[in-house]
């Protein structure tokens, strides 16, 4: 989006291909997953955002490869496979997806949070657990239904854990009769030795204390050794849980494989200081799927890096087409890191400034509103936050099952069937 916008006045045809018809602001996905916001409040149709950009065509399609010698991108659309699209310049910004660190079998039981579809799936899972517990007469079954495990204590895990804790103590508290939502157990695991490992130690400690105050059980130095339909095994102990959410690693898109170029250990394409691929000045790779070192450190996979790189690549192409001198090599300007921990509390680190508490939360809210794609979303999210803050009421607590409700099979005896010895 940032690159396409930077090419707004370029005398060229800009073709933006995405497998989704919408742009989503990922930092607020956890708020959809925890029922504060609706999907439509953090996502917008791409063609709507770019409606005034006359030189840009938006195509819904999934890129599956690049022929860099023939200068072709290959994409699938709803009814066509392997469609070649010619380019003069190519910007790949295909992001990252969850990584289960070689344990892809965990995915079935522990969904991650990367897209709006993921956020809706997690929201359904969380809400369904409370519904199931309320319908369950046997109180001994309530414990695993009301245990929520988050694997990974980076910003997403911390924000999710805090938000679930706030939800069970606030909104849901008065709505159930058989269960007490406030008795829910929220467990946050991480193999590392502190939460928010990329923040300073002082802010990590503040965030952990805040989580513990909210009732979150923080278990550090322990990862998930096994995840299955009964829960998680952690350091030899089984935590029975029907809701495990993966908030740990990410892995880049296959851009490196499509281009067949050098990647870093994580699989991100190694790019040059002008963000192009070595030997191919017409191909740029930006954002989470690229790897660039600055001052001896690899730039992090965060929104600001992606946005600034996208803008730079667009600007560079602009200048090349206009025959103007090239801009100076890309330099990331780090505006800082933030994470929310429950209601009205955040941690913020920017250069030497370190703040935690309400002021950091206000700064977080202002910055996040500013980054939403359209002004109608900013107004809508702002009003929703004020409403939720004052009343505890949330934006969207509907369990929307797109594929219909899968009903449990009644026991064989109820159907009048005789069980065979093998099925007993
Ligand atoms: C839950 C969560 C919370 C986050 N919180 C923060 C935060 O608080 N602060 C922060 O700075 N960063 C945060 N991030 C990271 C930030 O969102 C990313 O760094 C940023 O979105 C990366 O931008 P990108 O353009 O590289 O990739 P993305 O934003 O992932 O965009 C990739 C786009 O490419 C499309 N795409 C992918 N593959 C294909 C294909 N084969 N064909 C066609 N289209 C394709 C996708 O549909 C998507 O639209 C968070 C990320 C997540 C998941």
XYZ file of C-alpha atoms and ligand atoms in Angstrom:
477
model
C 0.000 0.000 0.000
C 2.778 2.433 0.923
C 4.656 1.727 -2.315
C 1.509 1.986 -4.439
C 0.629 5.303 -2.834
C 4.167 6.613 -3.415
C 3.659 5.853 -7.126
C 0.472 7.926 -7.286
C 1.784 10.599 -9.633
C 4.169 8.397 -11.602
C 3.512 8.271 -15.353
C 3.233 4.479 -15.270
C 0.628 1.771 -14.933
C 0.731 0.462 -11.366
C -0.708 -3.021 -10.836
C -1.323 -4.024 -7.221
C -1.939 -7.759 -6.777
C -3.160 -9.143 -3.446
C -4.766 -12.456 -2.546
C -7.153 -10.590 -0.254
C -9.464 -7.829 -1.413
C -8.677 -5.884 1.733
C -5.827 -4.198 3.511
C -5.741 -4.973 7.226
C -4.009 -3.179 10.067
C -2.431 -6.192 11.775
C -1.489 -4.506 15.091
C -5.214 -4.344 15.931
C -6.051 -7.942 14.953
C -5.957 -8.961 18.606
C -8.803 -6.524 19.297
C -10.974 -8.327 16.725
C -9.973 -11.671 18.246
C -10.977 -10.429 21.693
C -14.269 -8.849 20.537
C -13.392 -5.165 21.053
C -13.532 -4.261 17.354
C -15.281 -5.686 14.302
C -13.301 -6.901 11.259
C -14.657 -3.974 9.206
C -13.140 -1.494 11.665
C -9.536 -2.490 10.962
C -9.738 -3.544 7.323
C -10.720 -1.733 4.123
C -11.121 -2.874 0.508
C -7.865 -2.089 -1.302
C -9.665 -0.728 -4.350
C -11.661 1.580 -2.080
C -8.502 3.002 -0.502
C -6.973 3.574 -3.949
C -10.165 4.747 -5.657
C -8.735 8.182 -6.462
C -5.455 6.815 -7.803
C -6.201 6.739 -11.524
C -2.926 5.067 -12.594
C -3.463 2.001 -10.374
C -5.220 -1.267 -11.201
C -6.053 -3.603 -8.295
C -6.146 -7.332 -9.018
C -7.368 -10.021 -6.662
C -4.958 -12.893 -7.185
C -2.374 -15.115 -5.529
C 1.189 -14.788 -6.760
C 2.826 -18.192 -7.134
C 6.108 -17.357 -8.809
C 8.364 -14.883 -10.565
C 10.318 -15.376 -13.794
C 12.947 -12.705 -13.288
C 14.638 -13.265 -16.672
C 11.399 -12.927 -18.631
C 10.220 -10.193 -16.182
C 6.958 -11.953 -15.440
C 4.950 -12.469 -12.273
C 2.789 -15.593 -12.265
C -0.517 -15.456 -10.415
C -3.690 -17.472 -9.868
C -7.080 -15.814 -9.849
C -10.478 -17.236 -8.933
C -10.942 -18.942 -12.307
C -7.463 -18.969 -13.889
C -4.194 -20.613 -12.938
C -0.659 -19.479 -13.793
C -1.555 -16.145 -15.406
C 1.653 -14.303 -16.468
C 1.840 -10.564 -15.801
C 4.689 -8.581 -17.325
C 6.531 -5.923 -15.332
C 9.249 -3.330 -15.798
C 9.702 -2.871 -12.038
C 8.592 -5.331 -9.370
C 8.044 -4.662 -5.671
C 7.470 -7.813 -3.616
C 5.834 -7.127 -0.243
C 4.224 -10.460 0.551
C 4.849 -10.371 4.305
C 5.121 -13.341 6.643
C 2.970 -16.072 8.109
C 3.024 -18.127 11.354
C 5.888 -20.477 12.000
C 5.352 -23.488 14.228
C 9.124 -24.078 14.371
C 8.911 -27.400 12.559
C 5.797 -28.549 14.448
C 3.166 -27.924 11.804
C 0.944 -30.483 13.547
C 0.330 -27.828 16.252
C -1.546 -25.640 13.780
C -4.728 -27.728 13.943
C -5.046 -27.094 17.686
C -3.382 -23.694 18.066
C -4.411 -21.164 15.405
C -2.228 -18.110 14.872
C -3.186 -14.493 14.291
C -2.108 -13.031 10.968
C -5.243 -12.207 8.996
C -8.843 -11.129 9.569
C -9.938 -14.717 8.946
C -7.549 -15.846 11.732
C -8.884 -13.172 14.090
C -12.486 -14.262 13.454
C -11.536 -17.915 13.955
C -9.825 -17.117 17.279
C -12.774 -14.977 18.393
C -15.186 -17.843 17.588
C -12.995 -20.277 19.519
C -12.783 -18.051 22.608
C -16.523 -17.267 22.674
C -17.431 -20.890 21.927
C -15.438 -22.031 24.975
C -17.607 -19.897 27.299
C -20.809 -21.101 25.606
C -19.740 -24.732 25.907
C -18.850 -24.302 29.567
C -22.222 -22.698 30.351
C -24.002 -25.621 28.640
C -21.903 -28.226 30.484
C -23.563 -29.594 33.640
C -20.415 -31.286 34.909
C -18.390 -28.563 36.726
C -15.216 -30.659 36.496
C -15.294 -30.049 32.711
C -15.399 -26.273 33.138
C -11.719 -25.975 33.972
C -10.298 -26.994 30.589
C -13.015 -25.067 28.734
C -12.131 -21.953 30.701
C -8.367 -22.265 30.360
C -6.803 -20.129 27.629
C -3.173 -20.738 26.718
C -1.126 -18.303 24.640
C 2.135 -19.638 23.272
C 4.609 -16.770 22.807
C 4.982 -13.665 24.987
C 5.882 -11.101 22.322
C 3.579 -8.113 21.743
C 0.753 -10.233 20.262
C 0.764 -12.785 23.115
C 0.973 -10.085 25.775
C -1.793 -8.006 24.181
C -4.048 -11.055 23.706
C -3.497 -12.312 27.255
C -4.231 -8.883 28.739
C -7.332 -8.462 26.568
C -8.773 -11.894 27.482
C -8.171 -11.174 31.175
C -10.003 -7.838 30.889
C -12.857 -9.486 28.969
C -13.479 -12.223 31.540
C -13.422 -9.812 34.470
C -15.540 -7.187 32.737
C -17.990 -7.702 29.890
C -18.693 -11.400 30.347
C -18.939 -11.376 34.133
C -22.653 -10.657 34.460
C -23.916 -12.666 31.498
C -23.419 -16.275 32.553
C -25.288 -18.186 35.271
C -23.640 -21.578 35.652
C -20.070 -20.472 35.196
C -18.079 -17.589 36.550
C -16.113 -16.205 33.567
C -13.772 -14.455 36.030
C -12.583 -17.885 37.159
C -11.030 -18.414 33.700
C -7.349 -19.248 33.690
C -5.172 -17.338 31.205
C -1.686 -18.801 30.764
C 1.064 -17.040 28.792
C 4.085 -19.186 27.899
C 7.445 -18.288 26.461
C 10.743 -20.126 26.131
C 12.526 -16.807 26.726
C 13.106 -15.397 30.171
C 11.008 -12.276 29.878
C 7.830 -11.062 28.215
C 8.228 -8.506 25.395
C 11.816 -9.603 24.803
C 12.506 -6.732 22.354
C 11.713 -4.077 24.979
C 14.033 -2.916 27.775
C 14.226 -5.098 30.875
C 12.440 -2.484 32.971
C 9.475 -2.345 30.586
C 9.374 -6.158 30.302
C 9.162 -6.343 34.085
C 6.444 -3.669 34.204
C 4.410 -5.534 31.569
C 4.789 -8.850 33.422
C 3.695 -7.295 36.712
C 0.694 -5.755 35.026
C -0.283 -9.084 33.454
C 0.016 -10.836 36.807
C -2.138 -8.170 38.411
C -4.780 -8.928 35.789
C -4.618 -12.577 36.827
C -2.573 -13.881 33.879
C -0.282 -16.798 34.756
C 3.055 -15.969 33.113
C 5.326 -18.981 32.624
C 8.754 -18.088 31.292
C 11.613 -20.340 30.246
C 8.979 -22.902 29.206
C 7.657 -23.592 25.733
C 4.930 -25.865 24.419
C 6.453 -29.310 23.949
C 3.209 -30.766 22.658
C -0.138 -29.293 21.584
C -3.148 -31.519 20.918
C -6.926 -31.577 21.302
C -6.590 -31.818 25.094
C -4.295 -28.844 25.551
C -0.571 -28.270 25.956
C 2.312 -30.122 27.563
C 4.724 -27.691 29.207
C 7.870 -28.873 30.998
C 6.310 -32.317 31.474
C 3.036 -30.916 32.852
C -0.234 -31.094 30.945
C -2.320 -27.947 30.947
C -5.799 -29.032 29.865
C -7.243 -26.392 27.589
C -9.717 -26.220 24.740
C -8.312 -22.889 23.557
C -4.641 -22.667 22.695
C -3.520 -19.701 20.568
C -0.195 -19.528 18.776
C 1.456 -16.122 19.210
C 5.079 -17.232 18.743
C 7.110 -17.230 15.528
C 6.649 -16.031 11.987
C 8.166 -17.199 8.724
C 8.518 -15.077 5.569
C 6.558 -15.588 2.346
C 8.291 -17.701 -0.343
C 9.573 -14.574 -2.170
C 13.165 -15.844 -1.793
C 12.229 -19.122 -3.505
C 10.321 -17.378 -6.295
C 13.364 -15.216 -7.038
C 15.936 -17.905 -6.304
C 18.194 -15.399 -4.558
C 20.152 -15.275 -1.299
C 18.073 -15.294 1.876
C 18.948 -14.982 5.569
C 18.563 -17.925 7.974
C 14.890 -17.162 8.463
C 14.301 -17.255 4.675
C 13.940 -13.500 4.125
C 15.380 -12.055 0.924
C 18.672 -10.247 1.475
C 18.336 -6.840 -0.119
C 20.729 -3.992 -0.854
C 20.665 -0.541 0.758
C 18.425 0.683 -2.103
C 16.062 -2.253 -1.276
C 16.714 -3.974 -4.611
C 17.812 -7.566 -5.095
C 21.532 -7.964 -5.982
C 21.950 -8.090 -9.769
C 18.352 -6.993 -10.392
C 17.951 -3.226 -9.996
C 14.346 -3.552 -11.225
C 13.247 -5.894 -8.382
C 12.623 -4.593 -4.855
C 11.662 -6.643 -1.824
C 10.277 -4.784 1.196
C 8.709 -5.391 4.596
C 8.563 -8.641 6.561
C 9.715 -10.783 3.655
C 13.022 -8.887 3.273
C 16.177 -8.673 5.346
C 18.321 -5.550 5.586
C 21.046 -4.727 8.097
C 21.420 -1.252 9.522
C 24.145 -0.306 12.014
C 25.073 -3.985 12.392
C 21.526 -5.145 13.201
C 18.830 -6.658 11.002
C 15.786 -4.403 10.787
C 12.827 -5.854 12.703
C 9.637 -7.200 11.113
C 7.425 -4.311 12.153
C 4.919 -2.104 10.367
C 7.107 1.020 10.369
C 9.964 -0.738 8.571
C 7.527 -2.097 5.955
C 5.829 1.278 5.414
C 9.087 3.254 5.191
C 10.628 0.680 2.826
C 7.501 0.650 0.633
C 7.548 4.439 0.374
C 11.252 4.439 -0.441
C 10.901 1.838 -3.223
C 8.030 3.818 -4.778
C 10.020 7.047 -4.566
C 13.101 5.444 -6.103
C 11.144 4.107 -9.102
C 9.556 7.525 -9.513
C 12.958 9.171 -9.700
C 14.367 6.611 -12.069
C 11.478 7.088 -14.490
C 11.859 10.855 -14.273
C 15.619 10.603 -14.873
C 16.308 12.306 -11.521
C 19.323 11.522 -9.287
C 18.884 8.512 -7.020
C 17.894 9.083 -3.364
C 20.355 8.315 -0.579
C 20.421 4.669 0.584
C 17.401 3.632 2.652
C 17.623 4.475 6.333
C 15.009 3.284 8.808
C 13.815 5.892 11.278
C 12.781 4.025 14.415
C 9.859 5.809 16.065
C 9.762 3.286 18.890
C 7.874 0.260 20.176
C 4.613 -0.013 22.054
C 2.426 -2.755 23.482
C -0.862 -2.618 25.369
C -1.280 -4.612 28.566
C -4.964 -4.705 29.478
C -7.234 -1.715 29.931
C -5.673 1.756 29.966
C -2.078 0.525 30.298
C 0.742 0.274 27.762
C 4.513 0.240 27.596
C 6.329 2.584 25.221
C 9.984 2.754 24.276
C 11.339 5.374 21.886
C 15.079 6.075 21.913
C 15.928 6.832 25.536
C 12.299 7.405 26.492
C 10.660 4.572 28.420
C 7.128 5.013 29.708
C 4.533 2.638 31.115
C 0.954 3.225 32.241
C -1.916 5.443 31.142
C 0.160 8.022 29.256
C 1.795 5.303 27.175
C -1.672 3.877 26.493
C -2.946 7.259 25.235
C 0.107 7.549 22.976
C -0.503 3.985 21.723
C -4.150 4.810 20.955
C -3.249 8.033 19.086
C -0.552 6.332 16.987
C -2.717 3.327 16.141
C -5.666 5.483 15.117
C -3.398 7.453 12.833
C -2.237 4.301 11.020
C -5.709 3.035 10.132
C -6.139 3.194 6.384
C -9.139 5.523 6.148
C -10.631 8.379 8.157
C -14.034 6.658 8.614
C -12.207 3.784 10.387
C -10.389 6.237 12.640
C -13.667 7.800 13.767
C -15.382 4.439 14.210
C -12.502 2.868 16.188
C -12.096 5.958 18.362
C -15.811 5.951 19.282
C -15.750 2.196 19.924
C -12.733 2.525 22.243
C -14.369 5.331 24.206
C -17.602 3.304 24.473
C -15.804 0.116 25.517
C -13.645 2.015 28.017
C -16.663 3.643 29.659
C -19.187 0.793 29.523
C -17.167 -2.399 29.091
C -19.380 -3.244 26.110
C -17.630 -4.640 23.083
C -17.963 -4.264 19.330
C -18.606 -7.773 18.100
C -19.334 -10.897 20.111
C -21.105 -12.865 17.417
C -20.005 -16.424 16.776
C -20.236 -16.456 13.001
C -19.651 -19.902 11.668
C -19.261 -19.507 7.924
C -19.657 -23.203 7.293
C -22.657 -23.915 9.521
C -22.620 -25.457 12.989
C -21.036 -28.876 13.137
C -23.239 -30.843 15.491
C -21.899 -33.480 17.848
C -23.192 -36.964 17.021
C -25.686 -38.295 19.602
C -24.496 -41.374 21.489
C -25.195 -44.621 19.596
C -27.660 -45.837 22.269
C -29.837 -42.732 21.699
C -30.020 -43.610 18.029
C -31.178 -47.092 18.973
C -28.023 -48.635 17.527
C -26.255 -51.539 19.110
C -22.540 -50.828 19.582
C -20.180 -53.419 18.161
C -17.432 -54.598 20.544
C -14.869 -52.907 18.296
C -16.500 -49.493 18.676
C -16.707 -49.669 22.449
C -1.007 -9.852 15.280
C 0.064 -8.905 14.816
C 0.349 -7.768 15.562
C 1.320 -6.880 15.157
N 1.569 -5.769 15.905
C 2.461 -4.869 15.480
C 2.662 -3.646 16.196
O 2.029 -3.417 17.228
N 3.562 -2.759 15.695
C 4.259 -3.001 14.547
O 5.042 -2.151 14.116
N 4.108 -4.142 13.864
C 3.221 -5.074 14.294
N 3.042 -6.229 13.585
C 3.884 -6.493 12.423
C 3.382 -5.734 11.205
O 2.002 -5.896 11.057
C 4.136 -6.237 9.997
O 5.511 -6.005 10.211
C 3.699 -5.550 8.711
O 2.341 -5.760 8.450
C 4.525 -6.075 7.557
O 4.067 -5.502 6.390
P 4.278 -6.244 5.013
O 3.719 -5.304 3.979
O 5.655 -6.717 4.870
O 3.371 -7.556 5.110
P 1.824 -7.704 5.380
O 1.275 -6.553 6.102
O 1.672 -9.057 5.967
O 1.198 -7.672 3.922
C 1.426 -8.705 3.003
C 0.333 -8.624 1.959
O 0.671 -9.494 0.897
C -0.437 -10.294 0.562
N 0.115 -11.550 0.067
C 0.903 -12.423 0.731
N 1.256 -13.437 -0.086
C 0.679 -13.189 -1.281
C 0.658 -13.884 -2.522
N 1.327 -15.026 -2.693
N -0.044 -13.341 -3.519
C -0.728 -12.195 -3.370
N -0.753 -11.502 -2.223
C -0.056 -11.990 -1.186
C -1.222 -10.440 1.848
O -2.577 -10.718 1.578
C -1.023 -9.076 2.481
O -1.999 -8.161 2.067
C 2.062 -7.142 13.973
C 1.777 -8.274 13.218
C 0.783 -9.146 13.630
C 0.481 -10.370 12.811
